[in-house]
CSV table of C-alpha atoms and ligand atoms in Angstrom, one decimal:
chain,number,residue,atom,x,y,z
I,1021,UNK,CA,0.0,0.0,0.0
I,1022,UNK,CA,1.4,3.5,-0.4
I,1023,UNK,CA,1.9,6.3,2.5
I,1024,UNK,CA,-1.2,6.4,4.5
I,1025,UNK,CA,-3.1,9.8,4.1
I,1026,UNK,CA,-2.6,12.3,7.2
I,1027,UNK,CA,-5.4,14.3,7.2
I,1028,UNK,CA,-6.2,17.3,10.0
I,1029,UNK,CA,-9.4,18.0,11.0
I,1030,UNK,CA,-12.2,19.4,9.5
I,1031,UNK,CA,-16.0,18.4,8.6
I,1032,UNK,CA,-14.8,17.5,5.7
I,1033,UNK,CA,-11.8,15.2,6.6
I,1034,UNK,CA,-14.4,13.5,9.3
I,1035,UNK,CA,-16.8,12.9,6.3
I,1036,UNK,CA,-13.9,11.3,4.4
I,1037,UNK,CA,-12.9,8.9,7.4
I,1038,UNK,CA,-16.7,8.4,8.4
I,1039,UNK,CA,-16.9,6.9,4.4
I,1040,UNK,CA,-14.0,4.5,4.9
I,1041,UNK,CA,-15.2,3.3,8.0
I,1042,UNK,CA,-18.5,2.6,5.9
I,1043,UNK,CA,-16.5,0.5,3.3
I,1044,UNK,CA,-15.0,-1.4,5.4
I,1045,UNK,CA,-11.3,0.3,5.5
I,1046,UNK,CA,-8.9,1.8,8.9
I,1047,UNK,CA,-9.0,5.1,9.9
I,1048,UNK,CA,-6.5,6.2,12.8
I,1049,UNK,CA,-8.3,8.5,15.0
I,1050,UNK,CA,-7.3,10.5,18.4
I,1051,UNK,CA,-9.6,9.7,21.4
I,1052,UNK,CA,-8.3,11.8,25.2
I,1053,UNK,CA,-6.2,8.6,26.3
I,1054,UNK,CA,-4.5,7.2,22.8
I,1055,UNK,CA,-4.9,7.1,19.2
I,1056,UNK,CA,-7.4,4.6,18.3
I,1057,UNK,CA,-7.1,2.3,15.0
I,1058,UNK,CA,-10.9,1.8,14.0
I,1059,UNK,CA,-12.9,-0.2,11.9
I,1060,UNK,CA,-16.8,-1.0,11.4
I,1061,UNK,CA,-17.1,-2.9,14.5
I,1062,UNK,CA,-20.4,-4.4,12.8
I,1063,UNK,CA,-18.3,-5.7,9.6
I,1064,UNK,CA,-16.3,-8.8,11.2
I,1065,UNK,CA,-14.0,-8.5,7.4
I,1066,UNK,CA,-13.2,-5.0,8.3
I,1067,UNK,CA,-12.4,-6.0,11.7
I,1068,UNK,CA,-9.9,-8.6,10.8
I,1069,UNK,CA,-8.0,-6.3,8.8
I,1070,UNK,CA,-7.0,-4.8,12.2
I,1071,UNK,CA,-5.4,-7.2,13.8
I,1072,UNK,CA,-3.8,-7.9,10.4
I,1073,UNK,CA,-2.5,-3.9,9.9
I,1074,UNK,CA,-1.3,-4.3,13.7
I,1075,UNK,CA,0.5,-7.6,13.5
I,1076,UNK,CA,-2.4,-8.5,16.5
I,1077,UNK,CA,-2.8,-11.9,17.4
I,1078,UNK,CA,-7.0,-12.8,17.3
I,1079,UNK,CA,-7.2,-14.2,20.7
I,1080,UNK,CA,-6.8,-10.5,22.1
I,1081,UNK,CA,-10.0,-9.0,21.8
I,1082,UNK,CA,-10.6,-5.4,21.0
I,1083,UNK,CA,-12.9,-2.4,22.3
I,1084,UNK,CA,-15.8,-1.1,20.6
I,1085,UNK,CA,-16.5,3.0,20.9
I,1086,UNK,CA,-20.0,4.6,21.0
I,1087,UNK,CA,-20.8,8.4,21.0
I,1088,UNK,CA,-24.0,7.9,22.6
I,1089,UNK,CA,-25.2,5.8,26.0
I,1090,UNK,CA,-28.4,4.6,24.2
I,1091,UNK,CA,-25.7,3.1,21.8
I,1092,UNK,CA,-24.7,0.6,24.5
I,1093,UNK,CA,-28.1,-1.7,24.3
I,1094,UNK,CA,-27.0,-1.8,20.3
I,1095,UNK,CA,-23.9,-3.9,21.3
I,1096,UNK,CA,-24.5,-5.4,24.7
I,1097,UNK,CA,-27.5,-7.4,26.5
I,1098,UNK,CA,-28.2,-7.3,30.3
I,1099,UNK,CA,-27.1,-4.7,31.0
I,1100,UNK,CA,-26.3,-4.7,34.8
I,1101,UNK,CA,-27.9,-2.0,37.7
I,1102,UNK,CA,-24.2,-0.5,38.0
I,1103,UNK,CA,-24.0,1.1,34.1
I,1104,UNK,CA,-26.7,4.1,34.8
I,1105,UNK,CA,-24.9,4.7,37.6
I,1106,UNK,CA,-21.0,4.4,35.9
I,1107,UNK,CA,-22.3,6.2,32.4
I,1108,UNK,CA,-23.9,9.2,34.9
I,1109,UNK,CA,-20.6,9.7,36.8
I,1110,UNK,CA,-17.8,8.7,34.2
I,1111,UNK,CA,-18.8,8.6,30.9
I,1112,UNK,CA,-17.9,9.7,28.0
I,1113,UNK,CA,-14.4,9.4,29.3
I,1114,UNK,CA,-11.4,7.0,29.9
I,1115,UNK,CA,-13.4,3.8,31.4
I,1116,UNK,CA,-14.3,0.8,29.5
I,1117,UNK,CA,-17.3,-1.3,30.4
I,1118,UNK,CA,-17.1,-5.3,30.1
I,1119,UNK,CA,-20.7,-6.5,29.7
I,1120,UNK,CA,-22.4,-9.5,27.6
I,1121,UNK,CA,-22.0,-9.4,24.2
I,1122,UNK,CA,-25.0,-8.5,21.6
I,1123,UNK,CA,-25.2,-11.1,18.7
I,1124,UNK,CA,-24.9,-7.5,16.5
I,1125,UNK,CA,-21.1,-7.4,17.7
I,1126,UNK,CA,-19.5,-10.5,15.3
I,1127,UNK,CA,-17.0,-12.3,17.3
I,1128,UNK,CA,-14.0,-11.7,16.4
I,1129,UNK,CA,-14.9,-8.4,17.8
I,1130,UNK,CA,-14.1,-10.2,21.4
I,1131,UNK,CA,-12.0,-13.3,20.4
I,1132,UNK,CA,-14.9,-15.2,20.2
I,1133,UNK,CA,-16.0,-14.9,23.6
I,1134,UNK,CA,-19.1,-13.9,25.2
I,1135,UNK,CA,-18.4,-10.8,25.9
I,1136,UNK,CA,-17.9,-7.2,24.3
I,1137,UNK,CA,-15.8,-4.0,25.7
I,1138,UNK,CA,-16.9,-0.9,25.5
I,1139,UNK,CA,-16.0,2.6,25.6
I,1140,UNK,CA,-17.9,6.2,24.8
I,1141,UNK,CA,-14.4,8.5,24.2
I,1142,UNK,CA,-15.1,12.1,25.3
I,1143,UNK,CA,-12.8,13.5,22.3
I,1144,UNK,CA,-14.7,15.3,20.1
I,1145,UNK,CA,-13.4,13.8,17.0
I,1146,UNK,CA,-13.9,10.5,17.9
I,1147,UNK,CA,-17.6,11.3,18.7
I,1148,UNK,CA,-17.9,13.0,15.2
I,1149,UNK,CA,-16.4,10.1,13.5
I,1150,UNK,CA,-18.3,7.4,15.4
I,1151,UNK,CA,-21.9,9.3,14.5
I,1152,UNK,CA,-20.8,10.4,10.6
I,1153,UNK,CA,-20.3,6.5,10.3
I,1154,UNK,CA,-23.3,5.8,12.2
I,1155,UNK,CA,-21.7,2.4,13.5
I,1156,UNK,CA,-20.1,1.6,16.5
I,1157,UNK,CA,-16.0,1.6,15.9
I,1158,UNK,CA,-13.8,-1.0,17.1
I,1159,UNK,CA,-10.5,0.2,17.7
I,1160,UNK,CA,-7.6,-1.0,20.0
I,1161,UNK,CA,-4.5,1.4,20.2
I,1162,UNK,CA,-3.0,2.4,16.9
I,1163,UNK,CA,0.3,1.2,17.2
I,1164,UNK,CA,1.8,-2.4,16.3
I,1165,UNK,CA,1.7,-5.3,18.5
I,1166,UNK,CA,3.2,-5.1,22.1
I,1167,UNK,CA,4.7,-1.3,20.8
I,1168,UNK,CA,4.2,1.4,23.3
I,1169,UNK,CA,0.4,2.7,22.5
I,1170,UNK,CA,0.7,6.2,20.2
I,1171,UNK,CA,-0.2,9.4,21.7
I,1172,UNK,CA,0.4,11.5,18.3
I,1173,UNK,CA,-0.1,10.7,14.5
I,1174,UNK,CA,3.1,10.8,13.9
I,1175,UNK,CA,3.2,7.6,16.3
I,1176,UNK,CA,0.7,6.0,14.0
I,1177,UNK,CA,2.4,6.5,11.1
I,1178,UNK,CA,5.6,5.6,12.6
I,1179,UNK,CA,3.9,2.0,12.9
I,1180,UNK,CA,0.9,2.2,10.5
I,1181,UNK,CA,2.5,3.7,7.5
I,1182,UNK,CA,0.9,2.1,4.4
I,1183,UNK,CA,-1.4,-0.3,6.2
I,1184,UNK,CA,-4.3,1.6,7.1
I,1185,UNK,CA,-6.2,3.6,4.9
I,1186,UNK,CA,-6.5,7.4,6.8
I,1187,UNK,CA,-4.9,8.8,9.8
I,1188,UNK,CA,-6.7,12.1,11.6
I,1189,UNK,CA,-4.6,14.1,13.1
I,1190,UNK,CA,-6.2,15.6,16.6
I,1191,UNK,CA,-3.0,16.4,17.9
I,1192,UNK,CA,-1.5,14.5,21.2
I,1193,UNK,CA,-3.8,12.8,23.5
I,1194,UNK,CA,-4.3,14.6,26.7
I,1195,UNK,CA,-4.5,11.7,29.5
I,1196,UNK,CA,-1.7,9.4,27.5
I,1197,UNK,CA,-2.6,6.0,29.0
I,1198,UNK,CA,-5.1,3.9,27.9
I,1199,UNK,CA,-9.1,3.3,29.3
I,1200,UNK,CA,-9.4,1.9,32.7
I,1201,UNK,CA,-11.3,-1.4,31.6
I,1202,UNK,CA,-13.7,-2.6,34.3
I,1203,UNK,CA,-15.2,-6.1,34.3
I,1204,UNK,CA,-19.3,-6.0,35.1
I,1205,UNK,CA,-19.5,-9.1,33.9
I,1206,UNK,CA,-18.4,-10.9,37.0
I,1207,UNK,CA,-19.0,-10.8,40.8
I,1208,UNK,CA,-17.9,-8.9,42.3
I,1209,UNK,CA,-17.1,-6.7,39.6
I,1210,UNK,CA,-13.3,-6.3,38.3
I,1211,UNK,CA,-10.4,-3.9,37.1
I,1212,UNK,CA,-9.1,-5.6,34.2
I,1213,UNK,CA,-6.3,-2.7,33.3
I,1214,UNK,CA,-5.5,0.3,35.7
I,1215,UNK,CA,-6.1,3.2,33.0
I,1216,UNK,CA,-7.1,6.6,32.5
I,1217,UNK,CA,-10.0,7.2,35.2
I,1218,UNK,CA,-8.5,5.5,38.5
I,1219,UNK,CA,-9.4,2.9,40.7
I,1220,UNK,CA,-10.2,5.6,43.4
I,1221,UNK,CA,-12.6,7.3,41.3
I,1222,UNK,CA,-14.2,3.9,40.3
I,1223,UNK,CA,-14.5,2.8,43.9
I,1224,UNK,CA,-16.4,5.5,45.1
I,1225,UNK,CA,-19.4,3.9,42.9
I,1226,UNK,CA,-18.2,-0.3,43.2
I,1227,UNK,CA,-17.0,-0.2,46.9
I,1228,UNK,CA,-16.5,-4.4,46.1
I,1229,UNK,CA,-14.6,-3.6,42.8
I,1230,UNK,CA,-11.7,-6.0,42.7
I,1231,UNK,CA,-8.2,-5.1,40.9
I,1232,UNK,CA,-6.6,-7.9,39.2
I,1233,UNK,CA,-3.1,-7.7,39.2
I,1234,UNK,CA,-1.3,-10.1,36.7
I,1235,UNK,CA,1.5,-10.8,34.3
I,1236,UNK,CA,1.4,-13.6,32.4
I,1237,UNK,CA,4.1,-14.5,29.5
I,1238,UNK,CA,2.6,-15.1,25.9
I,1239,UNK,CA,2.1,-18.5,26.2
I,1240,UNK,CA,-0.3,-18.4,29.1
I,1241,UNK,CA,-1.9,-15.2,28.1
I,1242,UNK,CA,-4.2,-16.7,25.2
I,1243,UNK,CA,-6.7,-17.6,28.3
I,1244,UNK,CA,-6.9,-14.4,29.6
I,1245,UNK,CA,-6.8,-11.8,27.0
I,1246,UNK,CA,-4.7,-8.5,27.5
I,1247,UNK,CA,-2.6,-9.6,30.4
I,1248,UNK,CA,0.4,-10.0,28.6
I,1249,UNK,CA,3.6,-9.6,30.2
I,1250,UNK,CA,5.1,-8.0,27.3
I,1251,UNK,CA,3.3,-4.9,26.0
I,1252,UNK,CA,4.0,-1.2,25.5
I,1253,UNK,CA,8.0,-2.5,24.9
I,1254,UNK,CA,10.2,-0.1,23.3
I,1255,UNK,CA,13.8,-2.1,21.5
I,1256,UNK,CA,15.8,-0.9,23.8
I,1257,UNK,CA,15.5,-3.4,27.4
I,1258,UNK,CA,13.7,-1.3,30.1
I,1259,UNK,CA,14.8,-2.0,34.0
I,1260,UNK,CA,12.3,-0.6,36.1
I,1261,UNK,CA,13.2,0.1,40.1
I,1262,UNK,CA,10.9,0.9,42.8
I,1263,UNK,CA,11.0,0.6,46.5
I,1264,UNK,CA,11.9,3.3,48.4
I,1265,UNK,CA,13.1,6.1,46.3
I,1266,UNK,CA,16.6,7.5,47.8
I,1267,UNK,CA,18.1,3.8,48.1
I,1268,UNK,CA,16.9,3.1,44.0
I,1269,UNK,CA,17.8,5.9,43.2
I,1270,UNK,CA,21.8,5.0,44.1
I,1271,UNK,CA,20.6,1.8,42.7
I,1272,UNK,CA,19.9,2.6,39.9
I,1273,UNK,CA,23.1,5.3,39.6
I,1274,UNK,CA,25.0,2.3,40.1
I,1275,UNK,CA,23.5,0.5,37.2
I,1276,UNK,CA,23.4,2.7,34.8
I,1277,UNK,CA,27.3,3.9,35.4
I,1278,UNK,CA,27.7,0.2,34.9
I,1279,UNK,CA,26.1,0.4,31.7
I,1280,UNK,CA,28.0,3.2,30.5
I,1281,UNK,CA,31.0,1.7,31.4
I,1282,UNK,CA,30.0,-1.2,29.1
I,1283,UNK,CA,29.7,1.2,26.3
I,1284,UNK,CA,26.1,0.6,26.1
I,1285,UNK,CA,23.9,3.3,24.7
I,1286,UNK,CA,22.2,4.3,27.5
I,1287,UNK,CA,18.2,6.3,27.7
I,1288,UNK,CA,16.8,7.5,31.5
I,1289,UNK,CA,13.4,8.3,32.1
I,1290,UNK,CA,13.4,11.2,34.1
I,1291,UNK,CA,10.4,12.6,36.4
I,1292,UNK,CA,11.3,14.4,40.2
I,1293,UNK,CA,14.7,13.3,40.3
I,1294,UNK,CA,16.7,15.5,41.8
I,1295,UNK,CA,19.2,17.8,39.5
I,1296,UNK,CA,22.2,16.3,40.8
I,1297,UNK,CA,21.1,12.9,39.8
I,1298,UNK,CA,21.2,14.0,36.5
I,1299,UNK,CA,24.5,16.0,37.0
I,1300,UNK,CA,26.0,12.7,38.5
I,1301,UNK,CA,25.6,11.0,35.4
I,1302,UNK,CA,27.2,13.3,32.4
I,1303,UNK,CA,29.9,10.8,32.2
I,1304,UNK,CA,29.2,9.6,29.1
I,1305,UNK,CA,26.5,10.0,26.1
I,1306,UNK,CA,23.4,8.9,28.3
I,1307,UNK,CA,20.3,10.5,26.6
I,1308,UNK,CA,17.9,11.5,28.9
I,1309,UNK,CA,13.6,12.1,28.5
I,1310,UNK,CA,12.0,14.5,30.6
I,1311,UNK,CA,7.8,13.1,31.1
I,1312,UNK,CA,7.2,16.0,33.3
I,1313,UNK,CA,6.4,15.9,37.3
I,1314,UNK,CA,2.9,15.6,38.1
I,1315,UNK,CA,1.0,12.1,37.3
I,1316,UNK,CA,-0.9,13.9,34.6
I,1317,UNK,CA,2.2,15.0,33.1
I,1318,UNK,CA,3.4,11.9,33.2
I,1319,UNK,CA,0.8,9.8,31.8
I,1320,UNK,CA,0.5,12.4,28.9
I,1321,UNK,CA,4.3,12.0,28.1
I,1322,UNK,CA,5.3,8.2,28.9
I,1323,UNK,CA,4.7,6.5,25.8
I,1324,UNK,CA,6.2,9.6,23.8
I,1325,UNK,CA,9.5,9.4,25.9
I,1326,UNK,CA,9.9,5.9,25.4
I,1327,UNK,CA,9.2,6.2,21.8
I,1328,UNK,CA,11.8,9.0,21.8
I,1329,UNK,CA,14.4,6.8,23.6
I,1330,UNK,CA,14.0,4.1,20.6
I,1331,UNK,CA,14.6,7.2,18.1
I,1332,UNK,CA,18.1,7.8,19.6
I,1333,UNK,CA,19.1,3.7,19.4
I,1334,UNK,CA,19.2,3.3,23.0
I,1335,UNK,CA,19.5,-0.4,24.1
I,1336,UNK,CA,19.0,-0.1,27.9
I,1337,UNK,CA,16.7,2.2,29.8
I,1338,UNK,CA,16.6,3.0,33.3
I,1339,UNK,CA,13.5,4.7,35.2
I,1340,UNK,CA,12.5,4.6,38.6
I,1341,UNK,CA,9.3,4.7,39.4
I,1342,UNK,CA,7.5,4.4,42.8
I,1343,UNK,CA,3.6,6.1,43.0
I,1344,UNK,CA,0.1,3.3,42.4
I,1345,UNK,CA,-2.1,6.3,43.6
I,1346,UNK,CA,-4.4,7.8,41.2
I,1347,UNK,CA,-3.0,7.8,37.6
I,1348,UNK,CA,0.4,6.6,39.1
I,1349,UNK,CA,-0.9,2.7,38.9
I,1350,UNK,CA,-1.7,3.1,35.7
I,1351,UNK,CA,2.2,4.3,34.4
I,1352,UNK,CA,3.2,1.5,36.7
I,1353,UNK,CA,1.1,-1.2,35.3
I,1354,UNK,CA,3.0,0.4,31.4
I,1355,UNK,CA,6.1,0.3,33.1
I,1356,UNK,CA,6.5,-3.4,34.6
I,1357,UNK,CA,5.0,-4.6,30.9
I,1358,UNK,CA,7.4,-2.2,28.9
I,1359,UNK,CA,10.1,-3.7,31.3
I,1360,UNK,CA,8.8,-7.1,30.6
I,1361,UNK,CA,9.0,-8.2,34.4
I,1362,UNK,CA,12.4,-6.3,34.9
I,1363,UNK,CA,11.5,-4.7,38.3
I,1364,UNK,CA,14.5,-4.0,40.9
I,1365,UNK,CA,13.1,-3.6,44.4
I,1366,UNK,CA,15.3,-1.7,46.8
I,1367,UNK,CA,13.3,-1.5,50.2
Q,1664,TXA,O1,-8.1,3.9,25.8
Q,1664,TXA,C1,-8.3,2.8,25.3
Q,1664,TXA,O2,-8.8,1.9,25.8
Q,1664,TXA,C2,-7.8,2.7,23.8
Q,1664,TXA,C3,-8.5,3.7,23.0
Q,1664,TXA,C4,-8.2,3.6,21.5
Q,1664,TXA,O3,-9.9,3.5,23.2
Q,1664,TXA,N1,-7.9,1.4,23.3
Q,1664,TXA,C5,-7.1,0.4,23.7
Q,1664,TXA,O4,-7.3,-0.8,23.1
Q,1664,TXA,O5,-6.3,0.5,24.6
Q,1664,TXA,P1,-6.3,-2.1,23.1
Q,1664,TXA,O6,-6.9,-3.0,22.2
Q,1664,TXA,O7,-5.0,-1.6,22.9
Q,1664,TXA,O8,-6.6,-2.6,24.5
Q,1664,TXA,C6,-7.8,-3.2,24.8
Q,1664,TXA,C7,-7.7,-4.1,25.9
Q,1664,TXA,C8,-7.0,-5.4,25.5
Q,1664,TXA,O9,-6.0,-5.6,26.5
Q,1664,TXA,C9,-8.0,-6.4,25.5
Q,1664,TXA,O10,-7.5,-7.7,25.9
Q,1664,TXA,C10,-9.1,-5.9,26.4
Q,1664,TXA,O11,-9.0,-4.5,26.2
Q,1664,TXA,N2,-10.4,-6.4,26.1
Q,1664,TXA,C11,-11.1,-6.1,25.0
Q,1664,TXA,N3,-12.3,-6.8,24.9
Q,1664,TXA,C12,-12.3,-7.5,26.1
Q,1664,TXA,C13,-13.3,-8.4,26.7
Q,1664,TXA,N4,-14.4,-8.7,26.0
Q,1664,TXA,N5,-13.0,-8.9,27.9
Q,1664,TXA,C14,-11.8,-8.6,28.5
Q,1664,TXA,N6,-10.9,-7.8,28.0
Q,1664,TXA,C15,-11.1,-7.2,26.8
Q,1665,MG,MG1,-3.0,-1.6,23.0
């Protein structure tokens, strides 16, 4: 296929993607958490070239997007007593709702299973894509397999170039992780992936809600779909440390003078650290990526910096890493995956 159009917004460029959605073709397409890679979620051909364009494996099932809440008796059945209640409070927005799955949604929408995820984005051009096609979109992240998740077109068509038809560019997604996908289809009900609206905010309506916390390698994974260990992985080979955060941080010093010393090209995440960390370490060319102090600056940024960290051929990353509150166990849950399990505990 030749370069995939990149197209910025207008009515006219929504039309465009809203008509290739129709046919049965990919449009990339920013929601507020990352860019989506949509397809007629209704057309199980269209939804197969997805996984195809993303190198996706068909046991990993993918989420369908509505603009409206009436939408959601269009692609699920019993409905439980929670969704009023969850739709009122957090949607349109960063949560994704597992409920039964309508026999309107074909399968390989959810890897055959009974089930369907949904999500209603609060980005505005998502919305106005998802009601020019008049379908509901399914659309998991547009990057390729186990790649960190892209935050900006340009990440799309770093990945996607010339196997999806249409790429709109909204500019870079505000929140930066992905949905916070909650389980209603089990009791008591279940946090499938930490994500974009936290596990505070969802416990205030599901006092019971459980969070499952699991890494499984690829050969166990098929079972349970999007708990794969590896996921979000940049080239380069991420060590993650944690614990308490003046002993990793020597720690972690120590390593990555190691490194250096090895004449490996070395990439640092940086966040609070203090400046003389930094200082410490100007030994030799270590590149390092600022993703900004605050949790929201950080989940805006992580997937960006670690995409930036490939760009300059690193082979070994170092970032510490120590907050679960709020959106901080959400870029901890990116973190272990895009380490693969690396995680050095100094306590
Ligand atoms: O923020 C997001 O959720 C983004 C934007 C584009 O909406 N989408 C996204 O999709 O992150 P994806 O495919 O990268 O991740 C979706 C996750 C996968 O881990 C998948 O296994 C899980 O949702 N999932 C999808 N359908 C499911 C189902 N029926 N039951 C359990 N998990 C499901
Ligand atoms: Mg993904």
């Amino acid at each position: 296929m030749k370069n995939t159009q990149v197209l910025q917004i207008s009515d006219d460029a929504i039309r465009q993607a809203a008509d290739i959605i129709r046919g049965g073709g990919l449009v990339a397409f920013p929601t507020e958490t990352v860019y989506g890679l949509g397809a007629n979620a209704l057309d199980a051909e269209a939804v197969a070239r997805i996984f195809e364009a993303k190198a996706r494996p068909l046991t990993d099932p993918v989420i369908v997007h509505i603009a409206d809440i009436a939408d959601l008796e269009k692609v699920a059945i019993n409905l439980p007593d929670l969704v009023p209640t969850l739709a009122a409070a957090l949607m349109p927005g960063a949560l994704t709702l597992v409920l039964k799955r309508s026999g309107a949604v074909p399968a390989i929408v959810s890897a055959g299973g009974d089930t369907v995820a949904v999500r209603m984005p609060a980005h505005p051009v998502a919305r106005a894509l998802i009601r020019a096609a008049d379908v509901p979109i399914a659309a998991p992240s547009a990057n390729t397999f186990s790649r960190p998740s892209a935050t900006t077109a340009a990440h799309v068509v770093q990945d996607l170039n010339g196997k999806i038809d249409l790429i709109l560019d909204g500019g870079a997604a505000t929140i930066g992780v992905e949905s916070t996908i909650l389980d209603l289809t089990v009791d008591p009900p279940r946090i499938l992936r930490p994500g974009g609206i936290p596990v505070e905010a969802i416990r205030a309506f599901v006092p019971n809600v459980e969070v499952v916390e699991r890494y499984l390698d690829t050969d166990t994974a098929a079972s349970s779909p999007g708990q794969m260990l590896k996921h979000y992985s940049p080239r380069a080979r991420v060590s993650l440390f944690t614990g308490s955060p003046d002993k990793s941080l020597l720690r972690m010093q120590n390593a990555i003078a190691i490194a250096v010393g090895d004449s490996e090209q070395v990439g640092v995440l940086i966040s609070d650290e203090p400046e003389s960390f930094v200082d410490g370490l100007q030994m030799g060319n270590v590149a390092f990526v600022e993703m900004g102090q605050s949790l929201e600056e950080v989940s805006a940024n992580l997937f960006a910096a670690l995409r930036a960290l490939d760009a300059q051929s690193v082979n070994k990353i170092f970032v510490l890493w120590t907050r679960r509150d709020g959106l901080g166990a959400a870029i901890w849950d990116r973190l272990v995956r895009a380490a693969e399990g690396r995680v050095i505990t100094y306590l």
